[in-house]
């Protein structure tokens, strides 16, 4: 497909130029010209007052897509423990599978991980494809992508979902090239088109300034990585059983070209911000890295944890693993305190689904107040100690 | 040793503003920059060059003609050669097609021992292109790299994880995608800026890298944008006020108590 301007109809009003999210349109001699940056999104078609812009179809070789069936979830495990995002993917995958009228499967890789299949059934998987081999004990791109590529080739799923973890985001792009299909990264919403039963994948782009809905019309499987913490977890039913399909996981010398020498944990004692119920987050308004200490006092009082904006992390005040936002972690705690955070759209993208947002900022016009449930205009170095005092009065 | 760095010119998404009336993004006046993670990749290559005289650092990008400005910046930082893959046929490429184009460009450059790329670009945040180039070049890949040591024909790298890191050994040639924690990118030097304008930038189109128009850009992209829209805004909240700070704090805490949150 391509966007085309009918020169005779174009009046050079430049509405399309202004509407283009990708800056791809220029007006030359009073006629709109579509440039290289065009992604075919169609925004300009909607705004054109004279219907001078069209989406043209280009002929493509249509593959037989009907043989692809089933929704698959990559059941990422680390050290024999299934990652929380997998249960969210199973929850979402079940909805998609029901709408299409197909089965929900999990694909599990590891060494001696057969015992995890019951848990996957309990969370809704009808079938588990199991690749169990000593070579799969630790995650490697080559090892995992080899067995999953082979499984996709044999069993032909229609949709494959991966958690957008450091492993999922490593594995899925390699598989997209190996199996020759499209991949949409970091999706925050998935839905099935009621007419053609294809998946529509919505994700933030431009640091959360724009949402894009992506389709993968001509190749299979349709693949997405999904942000952890966004989808609802599947219901747990320990009585539910399913079928285990064992995969051949045979490796030859040279198949796995990286070697994991050591796994080092650095943050074992910190509550992961994606699991925290209470988050006290700081931004550049802290003015100094020591400000995070004050936030920690409030967080400790609530039994929560401290997080930071990207600007704080970029300034070297905080570690990347507590960064909230589009390029950091998406969080949805019960309470999110935004302290000295102005509310850049990329930050808001990572915390707007929190149950309750409390913003403290000196600047009454800070955009963070637009998403806050409660706002306090004031100096956080005065307001936070006062809140701690009030909580003390309650005996917290 | 020949190191190729993949870079992208991106709009500085931190500078993007939203039109309060229409709720849409204002792109006017947003500066174009070298993608931050790519700057870390280039810095890593330059550090290897500093330590190993005779190392060549080659920068490659796919983009519109104005991306040459970014390549000059890379040359001014210390890169030796720059390639711009630019063609109307490359337009509208998704990550699958972008990686196909860049891989074809890298194949043409030949004899590359190490490919470095940023983990992801701030305009799309997909983190897919680096891995996909490696698949096409049949190179091993390590993503999220925050430390690199080159020893003979292999690299020992630290791969960042959510809760720590992995130490990984990989044979060269390989592709590594780099994160911010890897290093602090250097500034352009004054001499470097002067020299950068003297140096040629090689521009290649689809024929130069041996791809048909059907094999690149929108035509070769399995994914397509169905629609794009501005994220919905949330309803207006309540401002907590009071005559002094302890009254404000008291009012907030009683609100939270009313809601049984604390």
XYZ file of C-alpha atoms in Angstrom:
658
model
C 0.000 0.000 0.000
C 1.082 3.586 -0.510
C -0.323 7.057 0.061
C -0.992 9.027 -3.101
C -2.039 12.632 -3.759
C -4.401 13.386 -6.624
C -2.802 16.610 -7.836
C -5.970 17.873 -9.562
C -7.953 17.723 -6.343
C -5.271 19.125 -4.019
C -5.785 22.777 -3.078
C -2.519 23.109 -1.159
C -4.292 23.904 2.131
C -1.471 22.174 4.121
C -3.903 20.514 6.566
C -2.334 17.164 5.766
C 1.139 18.572 6.335
C 0.189 19.778 9.803
C -1.553 16.534 10.700
C 1.269 14.227 9.628
C 2.791 12.562 12.693
C 5.932 11.693 10.757
C 6.624 15.072 9.100
C 6.482 13.302 5.752
C 4.445 15.841 3.759
C 5.692 19.002 2.094
C 3.748 21.507 0.001
C 5.447 22.166 -3.303
C 3.878 24.508 -5.853
C 0.659 24.437 -3.823
C 0.402 20.664 -4.024
C 1.051 18.175 -1.234
C 3.995 15.847 -1.809
C 4.397 12.643 0.204
C 8.011 12.143 1.297
C 10.220 9.246 2.372
C 9.177 9.367 6.010
C 5.607 8.250 5.141
C 4.541 5.173 7.070
C 1.191 4.847 5.351
C -0.677 5.612 8.580
C -3.513 7.424 6.803
C -3.863 10.364 9.185
C -3.692 12.760 6.219
C -6.554 10.996 4.414
C -8.922 11.792 7.252
C -8.086 15.501 7.392
C -8.058 16.246 3.656
C -11.060 18.507 2.916
C -11.113 17.703 -0.814
C -10.546 13.924 -0.687
C -7.344 14.438 -2.632
C -5.386 11.765 -0.740
C -5.803 8.063 -1.334
C -4.374 4.847 -0.020
C -3.324 2.720 -2.973
C -2.994 -1.013 -2.772
C 0.049 -2.730 -4.217
C -0.199 -6.329 -5.213
C 1.435 -8.784 -2.914
C 1.892 -12.478 -3.109
C -0.719 -13.792 -0.740
C 0.473 -16.752 1.255
C -1.954 -19.397 2.388
C -2.624 -18.174 5.893
C -5.458 -20.557 6.741
C -3.143 -23.338 7.896
C -1.922 -21.201 10.808
C -3.943 -21.920 13.961
C -3.741 -21.308 17.698
C -2.512 -18.553 19.988
C 0.909 -19.216 21.525
C 2.448 -17.639 24.575
C 6.194 -17.792 25.195
C 6.357 -19.183 28.752
C 9.572 -17.475 29.831
C 11.107 -19.063 32.914
C 14.231 -18.110 34.790
C 15.855 -20.588 37.171
C 12.779 -22.790 37.049
C 10.336 -20.019 37.880
C 7.790 -18.751 35.384
C 7.963 -14.970 34.874
C 4.865 -13.034 36.071
C 4.285 -11.559 32.594
C 3.535 -15.078 31.290
C 0.342 -15.224 33.383
C -0.675 -11.861 31.946
C -0.014 -13.148 28.427
C -2.090 -16.259 29.151
C -4.937 -14.018 30.365
C -4.799 -11.908 27.218
C -4.080 -14.897 24.970
C -7.218 -16.662 26.220
C -9.378 -13.674 25.257
C -7.851 -13.573 21.787
C -8.151 -17.339 21.336
C -11.827 -17.264 22.353
C -12.598 -14.479 19.914
C -10.926 -16.313 17.047
C -12.289 -19.675 18.195
C -8.948 -21.420 18.581
C -6.796 -22.957 21.305
C -4.336 -21.319 23.711
C -0.882 -22.890 23.888
C 2.283 -22.153 25.816
C 5.811 -22.855 24.596
C 8.232 -23.658 27.399
C 12.017 -23.996 27.057
C 14.553 -24.993 29.696
C 16.291 -27.880 31.388
C 14.222 -30.082 33.730
C 11.279 -27.707 33.522
C 8.579 -30.327 32.819
C 7.182 -29.695 36.310
C 6.078 -26.195 35.270
C 3.495 -27.422 32.766
C 0.778 -27.904 35.421
C 1.071 -24.259 36.386
C 0.638 -23.217 32.743
C -2.473 -25.414 32.424
C -3.858 -23.935 35.652
C -3.471 -20.460 34.171
C -5.403 -21.411 31.053
C -3.088 -23.100 28.532
C -4.831 -25.920 26.632
C -1.536 -27.304 25.394
C 2.125 -26.867 26.320
C 4.922 -27.335 23.772
C 7.916 -28.392 25.836
C 11.563 -28.150 24.777
C 13.633 -29.706 27.549
C 17.402 -30.040 27.072
C 20.556 -29.324 29.090
C 21.596 -26.789 26.427
C 18.482 -24.752 27.303
C 19.276 -24.429 31.004
C 20.320 -20.799 30.616
C 18.729 -18.518 28.046
C 20.717 -18.059 24.860
C 19.421 -16.325 21.749
C 20.671 -19.110 19.493
C 19.402 -22.000 21.635
C 15.909 -20.691 22.240
C 15.392 -19.280 18.748
C 16.433 -22.597 17.186
C 13.860 -24.730 19.012
C 11.044 -22.182 18.794
C 11.708 -21.566 15.100
C 11.439 -25.309 14.477
C 8.229 -25.557 16.517
C 6.631 -22.639 14.666
C 7.595 -24.296 11.381
C 5.927 -27.591 12.341
C 2.860 -26.500 14.333
C 2.155 -23.142 12.601
C 0.587 -20.870 15.215
C -1.534 -17.933 14.109
C -0.365 -15.587 16.873
C 2.693 -15.691 19.150
C 2.976 -13.409 22.204
C 6.163 -12.717 24.154
C 6.681 -10.672 27.321
C 8.663 -7.504 26.552
C 11.360 -8.499 29.057
C 15.084 -8.327 28.345
C 14.787 -11.931 27.147
C 11.541 -11.582 25.167
C 12.829 -8.472 23.405
C 16.003 -10.358 22.469
C 14.319 -13.542 21.282
C 11.309 -12.248 19.326
C 13.165 -10.070 16.762
C 15.475 -12.972 15.880
C 12.499 -15.264 15.402
C 10.718 -12.695 13.225
C 13.598 -12.894 10.727
C 13.982 -16.672 11.048
C 10.311 -17.398 10.380
C 9.928 -14.460 8.012
C 7.120 -12.559 9.652
C 6.260 -9.224 11.265
C 6.743 -8.308 14.910
C 5.256 -5.433 16.880
C 7.183 -4.334 19.959
C 5.947 -3.408 23.418
C 2.219 -3.614 22.737
C -0.132 -2.139 25.313
C -3.383 -3.311 23.701
C -4.307 -6.280 21.539
C -7.662 -6.842 19.883
C -9.142 -9.049 17.209
C -10.687 -7.428 14.161
C -14.262 -8.775 14.256
C -14.432 -8.996 10.450
C -11.233 -10.726 9.387
C -10.137 -12.175 12.791
C -6.695 -10.632 12.424
C -4.939 -9.102 15.383
C -4.630 -5.338 15.871
C -1.652 -4.397 17.997
C -1.528 -0.977 19.631
C 1.694 0.468 20.974
C 3.077 3.830 21.993
C 5.617 5.516 19.711
C 7.519 8.796 19.791
C 8.128 8.433 23.492
C 4.411 7.939 24.121
C 3.345 11.030 22.153
C 1.557 8.930 19.583
C -0.277 5.621 19.688
C -0.032 3.409 16.621
C -2.181 0.416 15.791
C -0.212 -2.102 13.755
C -1.440 -4.975 11.619
C 0.425 -7.824 9.977
C -1.816 -8.662 7.020
C 0.185 -11.000 4.805
C 2.457 -13.164 6.938
C 2.084 -15.610 9.820
C 2.397 -15.971 12.707
C 1.426 -12.488 13.824
C 3.849 -11.731 16.639
C 3.915 -9.184 19.454
C 5.963 -8.456 22.512
C 3.727 -7.181 25.309
C 4.734 -4.823 28.094
C 4.766 -6.463 31.516
C 2.202 -5.041 33.921
C -0.288 -3.974 31.262
C -2.575 -6.979 30.699
C -4.731 -8.665 33.350
C -3.426 -11.907 34.782
C -5.256 -15.123 33.865
C -7.523 -16.767 36.427
C -5.937 -19.683 38.324
C -7.709 -23.030 38.294
C -5.523 -25.872 39.648
C -8.003 -28.508 38.455
C -7.485 -27.572 34.814
C -5.380 -30.012 32.790
C -3.987 -30.058 29.290
C -1.798 -31.809 26.773
C 2.019 -31.755 26.750
C 3.669 -31.880 23.316
C 7.379 -32.676 23.540
C 9.608 -30.896 21.042
C 12.862 -32.207 19.634
C 15.587 -30.121 21.187
C 18.722 -31.485 19.565
C 21.815 -29.351 19.281
C 24.985 -29.713 17.279
C 28.370 -28.187 17.986
C 28.293 -24.542 16.909
C 24.508 -24.127 17.116
C 24.835 -21.977 20.230
C 27.451 -19.315 19.617
C 27.309 -17.460 22.928
C 28.297 -18.803 26.304
C 26.850 -17.503 29.562
C 29.820 -17.488 31.935
C 28.076 -16.046 34.958
C 24.760 -14.560 36.087
C 25.167 -11.692 38.542
C 22.243 -10.342 40.578
C 22.598 -6.790 41.794
C 19.167 -5.810 42.996
C 17.945 -8.779 44.990
C 17.028 -6.660 48.020
C 15.051 -4.018 46.160
C 11.329 -4.476 45.542
C 10.868 -4.512 41.800
C 8.936 -1.362 40.871
C 6.596 -3.329 38.630
C 5.387 -5.341 41.647
C 5.186 -2.492 44.187
C 1.819 -1.353 45.579
C 3.159 2.041 46.617
C 5.669 4.004 44.568
C 7.246 7.324 45.473
C 8.890 8.648 42.320
C 11.198 11.602 41.921
C 12.145 13.823 38.988
C 14.505 16.685 38.266
C 12.502 18.836 40.712
C 14.409 17.041 43.472
C 17.283 19.329 42.545
C 19.885 16.914 43.928
C 20.401 13.144 44.126
C 20.098 13.203 47.927
C 16.410 14.070 47.466
C 15.791 10.389 46.760
C 16.605 9.706 50.434
C 13.602 11.765 51.494
C 11.411 9.867 49.021
C 12.678 6.622 50.506
C 11.531 7.709 53.982
C 7.992 8.173 52.644
C 8.167 4.928 50.676
C 9.337 3.003 53.752
C 6.479 4.501 55.751
C 4.004 3.124 53.185
C 5.810 -0.164 52.643
C 6.569 0.805 49.064
C 9.568 1.610 46.943
C 11.282 4.516 45.224
C 11.277 5.117 41.457
C 12.639 7.841 39.201
C 11.978 9.668 35.953
C 14.175 9.233 32.911
C 15.762 12.660 33.460
C 16.847 11.554 36.953
C 18.354 8.355 35.584
C 20.046 10.234 32.744
C 21.522 12.614 35.319
C 23.021 9.605 37.095
C 20.976 10.114 40.278
C 19.166 6.817 40.052
C 19.672 3.388 38.552
C 17.892 2.464 35.307
C 16.054 -0.428 36.979
C 13.874 2.015 38.906
C 13.065 4.149 35.858
C 9.383 4.614 35.108
C 8.230 5.509 31.622
C 8.159 4.549 28.006
C 11.819 3.526 27.956
C 11.756 2.274 31.531
C 9.167 0.195 33.353
C 5.391 0.477 33.181
C 3.895 0.521 36.662
C 0.378 0.485 38.055
C 0.614 0.653 41.831
C -2.229 1.543 44.211
C -0.622 4.914 44.856
C 1.926 6.695 42.697
C 3.529 9.789 44.200
C 5.097 11.965 41.478
C 7.459 14.327 43.286
C 9.152 17.049 41.296
C 8.222 15.278 38.057
C 6.970 17.687 35.403
C 5.151 14.942 33.495
C 6.881 14.437 30.163
C 4.582 12.366 28.008
C 7.058 9.497 27.959
C 6.918 9.366 31.767
C 3.120 9.514 31.851
C 2.988 6.588 29.422
C 4.592 4.441 32.106
C 2.438 5.377 35.131
C -0.935 6.689 33.977
C -2.718 3.437 34.834
C -1.826 3.696 38.522
C -4.934 3.452 40.722
C -4.256 6.816 42.344
C -1.747 9.456 41.294
C -0.608 12.169 43.678
C 1.536 14.929 42.167
C 3.672 17.334 44.146
C 5.265 20.100 42.099
C 6.293 23.711 42.549
C 5.000 24.633 39.109
C 1.211 24.755 39.095
C 1.206 24.437 35.294
C 3.238 21.220 35.239
C 1.557 18.687 32.903
C 1.745 16.025 35.631
C -1.294 17.693 37.261
C -3.349 16.760 34.182
C -3.082 13.063 35.033
C -3.029 13.426 38.821
C -6.003 12.496 41.005
C -4.662 14.753 43.739
C -2.302 17.640 43.156
C -0.293 19.695 45.621
C 1.493 22.843 44.491
C 4.444 23.334 46.772
C 8.021 22.572 47.718
C 8.406 18.820 48.009
C 11.068 19.273 50.701
C 8.344 20.809 52.906
C 5.325 18.803 51.716
C 6.794 15.299 52.018
C 8.062 15.704 55.623
C 4.603 17.084 56.491
C 2.945 13.996 54.926
C 5.325 11.741 56.870
C 4.337 13.599 60.071
C 0.650 13.084 59.318
C 1.205 9.379 58.679
C 3.124 9.173 61.971
C 0.070 10.622 63.724
C -1.952 7.717 62.337
C 0.565 5.371 63.871
C 1.865 4.239 60.503
C 39.922 -4.597 13.229
C 36.959 -3.077 11.400
C 33.982 -1.980 13.486
C 30.713 -0.920 11.894
C 28.297 1.198 13.932
C 24.617 1.419 12.955
C 23.137 4.801 13.821
C 19.842 6.616 13.342
C 18.881 10.255 13.211
C 15.821 10.732 15.426
C 13.614 13.586 16.603
C 14.432 14.422 20.215
C 11.259 12.974 21.739
C 11.971 14.762 25.023
C 11.377 18.030 23.172
C 8.056 17.036 21.620
C 5.158 19.203 22.816
C 1.448 18.517 22.645
C -1.012 20.989 21.146
C -3.407 21.577 24.072
C -6.349 22.248 21.718
C -6.100 19.282 19.391
C -4.171 16.927 21.684
C -1.816 16.136 18.828
C 1.923 16.228 18.777
C 3.713 19.362 17.553
C 6.747 18.359 15.516
C 7.749 21.817 14.421
C 10.988 22.979 15.973
C 11.841 19.556 17.398
C 15.585 19.084 16.907
C 16.994 15.993 15.162
C 19.715 14.215 17.085
C 21.953 11.170 16.936
C 19.924 8.483 18.716
C 21.290 8.311 22.298
C 21.918 4.526 22.452
C 23.668 4.764 19.067
C 25.990 7.421 20.508
C 26.951 4.851 23.169
C 27.596 2.283 20.425
C 29.828 4.741 18.560
C 31.666 5.656 21.758
C 32.332 1.958 22.432
C 33.825 1.618 18.947
C 35.976 4.724 19.438
C 37.249 3.415 22.788
C 38.349 0.182 21.073
C 40.012 2.308 18.384
C 41.810 4.424 21.013
C 43.191 1.275 22.616
C 43.988 -0.549 19.368
C 45.609 1.725 16.791
C 44.783 0.663 13.266
C 41.144 -0.006 14.122
C 38.702 1.440 11.588
C 35.310 2.752 12.675
C 32.617 2.879 9.995
C 29.201 4.451 10.597
C 26.124 3.508 8.584
C 22.590 4.835 8.633
C 19.413 4.439 6.624
C 17.476 7.652 6.304
C 16.570 10.736 4.271
C 19.359 12.888 2.760
C 19.420 15.161 5.835
C 20.642 12.220 7.940
C 24.055 13.111 6.479
C 24.225 15.838 9.157
C 24.179 13.151 11.829
C 26.878 11.193 10.000
C 29.080 14.321 10.019
C 28.571 14.478 13.773
C 29.779 10.855 14.003
C 32.826 11.688 11.865
C 33.544 14.684 14.086
C 33.477 12.391 17.114
C 36.149 10.253 15.489
C 34.591 7.784 13.029
C 36.670 7.094 9.913
C 34.051 6.442 7.248
C 30.334 7.138 6.827
C 27.672 5.499 4.665
C 24.163 6.794 4.051
C 21.590 4.377 2.662
C 19.032 6.712 1.158
C 16.362 6.013 -1.415
C 12.668 6.765 -1.832
C 12.251 2.971 -2.021
C 13.434 2.604 1.598
C 10.600 4.836 2.885
C 7.991 3.470 5.278
C 10.118 0.491 6.256
C 9.229 -1.437 9.393
C 11.963 -3.139 11.436
C 11.971 -6.230 9.200
C 12.623 -4.178 6.050
C 15.004 -1.759 7.798
C 17.159 -4.641 8.974
C 17.160 -6.136 5.461
C 18.416 -2.851 4.009
C 21.098 -2.254 6.631
C 22.273 -5.878 6.412
C 22.641 -5.504 2.631
C 24.665 -2.316 3.188
C 26.921 -4.000 5.752
C 27.505 -6.950 3.399
C 28.660 -4.520 0.753
C 31.096 -2.796 3.143
C 32.711 -6.232 3.702
C 35.225 -7.544 6.220
C 33.515 -6.257 9.333
C 34.731 -7.861 12.582
C 32.253 -6.262 14.926
C 28.880 -4.564 14.404
C 27.649 -2.250 17.144
C 24.185 -0.727 17.340
C 22.139 1.089 19.938
C 19.669 -1.074 21.832
C 16.748 0.971 20.481
C 15.856 4.308 18.901
C 13.853 6.807 20.939
C 11.300 7.473 18.192
C 10.154 3.869 17.977
C 11.628 2.123 21.026
C 11.331 -1.283 19.349
C 14.841 -2.717 19.987
C 14.340 -5.026 17.006
C 16.570 -3.793 14.193
C 19.936 -4.687 15.767
C 18.964 -8.290 16.479
C 17.435 -8.663 13.050
C 20.545 -7.392 11.255
C 22.554 -10.037 13.134
C 20.171 -12.783 11.984
C 20.521 -11.676 8.377
C 24.312 -11.503 8.609
C 24.284 -14.888 10.411
C 26.259 -13.341 13.239
C 25.782 -14.175 16.909
C 24.130 -11.321 18.776
C 24.108 -10.037 22.341
C 21.602 -7.282 23.215
C 21.531 -4.803 26.136
C 25.331 -4.741 26.382
C 26.672 -2.586 29.235
C 30.335 -3.661 29.209
C 32.640 -4.845 26.391
C 36.100 -6.403 26.505
C 37.711 -7.571 23.282
C 40.176 -10.452 23.650
C 41.762 -11.789 20.457
C 38.939 -13.222 18.389
C 36.263 -13.009 21.041
C 34.343 -10.518 23.149
C 33.449 -10.813 26.831
C 30.404 -8.662 27.456
C 27.980 -7.866 30.251
C 24.357 -8.183 29.193
C 22.017 -6.057 31.282
C 19.088 -7.889 32.887
C 16.181 -6.509 34.931
C 17.842 -7.608 38.180
C 21.574 -7.644 37.373
C 23.648 -8.796 34.421
C 24.997 -11.859 32.615
C 28.636 -12.277 31.638
C 28.655 -13.635 28.076
C 31.459 -14.856 25.838
C 30.928 -14.534 22.103
C 33.169 -15.165 19.099
C 33.868 -12.402 16.573
C 32.426 -11.393 14.185
C 29.317 -10.626 16.181
C 26.744 -7.893 16.701
C 26.236 -6.157 20.036
C 23.439 -3.724 20.918
C 24.523 -1.117 23.431
C 22.808 0.601 26.359
C 23.449 3.921 28.057
C 25.272 2.359 31.009
C 28.083 1.243 28.673
C 29.871 4.597 28.553
C 29.654 8.381 28.327
C 29.789 9.472 24.657
C 32.550 11.981 23.900
C 31.947 15.395 22.402
C 32.917 16.302 18.882
C 36.364 17.846 18.785
C 36.896 21.223 17.078
C 39.431 19.682 14.720
C 37.053 16.820 14.156
C 34.242 19.166 13.147
C 36.492 20.930 10.634
C 37.699 17.634 9.202
C 34.199 16.143 9.114
C 33.149 18.628 6.459
C 36.074 17.618 4.254
C 35.349 13.901 4.472
C 33.162 12.218 1.868
C 29.909 10.511 2.834
C 29.099 7.579 0.584
C 25.433 7.448 -0.391
C 23.929 4.203 -1.649
C 20.503 3.555 -3.140
C 18.681 0.235 -3.500
C 20.590 -0.751 -6.633
C 23.939 -0.023 -5.000
C 23.228 -2.544 -2.250
C 21.642 -5.044 -4.628
C 18.033 -4.909 -3.425
C 15.002 -4.679 -5.682
C 12.450 -1.984 -4.754
C 10.100 -4.810 -3.694
C 12.688 -6.017 -1.157
C 12.847 -2.792 0.820
C 10.752 -0.076 2.410
C 7.001 -0.272 2.767
C 6.749 -2.949 0.057
C 8.831 -5.407 2.063
C 7.349 -4.610 5.463
C 5.195 -7.383 6.937
C 3.672 -4.972 9.465
C 1.723 -1.878 8.544
C 0.342 1.046 10.486
C -3.432 0.553 10.541
C -4.031 3.897 12.238
C -2.307 6.290 14.581
C -3.852 8.554 17.181
C -3.044 10.751 20.143
C -3.142 9.024 23.531
C -6.367 9.834 25.402
C -6.092 12.410 28.166
C -7.239 11.620 31.700
C -9.945 13.548 33.564
C -8.971 16.495 35.726
C -8.054 15.689 39.312
C -8.474 17.634 42.507
C -5.971 20.145 43.884
C -5.348 19.818 47.607
C -4.938 23.183 49.269
C -4.639 24.593 52.777
C -3.344 27.565 54.711
C -0.019 25.899 55.479
C 1.907 22.835 54.498
C 0.846 20.672 57.456
C -2.809 21.441 56.747
C -2.279 20.447 53.104
C -0.588 17.220 54.174
C -3.385 16.587 56.685
C -6.029 17.103 54.005
C -4.287 14.675 51.664
C -3.920 11.991 54.310
C -7.607 12.270 55.280
C -8.578 11.879 51.604
C -6.512 8.705 51.440
C -8.099 7.478 54.671
C -11.593 8.153 53.304
C -10.751 5.958 50.345
C -9.427 3.245 52.671
C -6.113 3.330 50.853
C -4.130 3.777 54.048
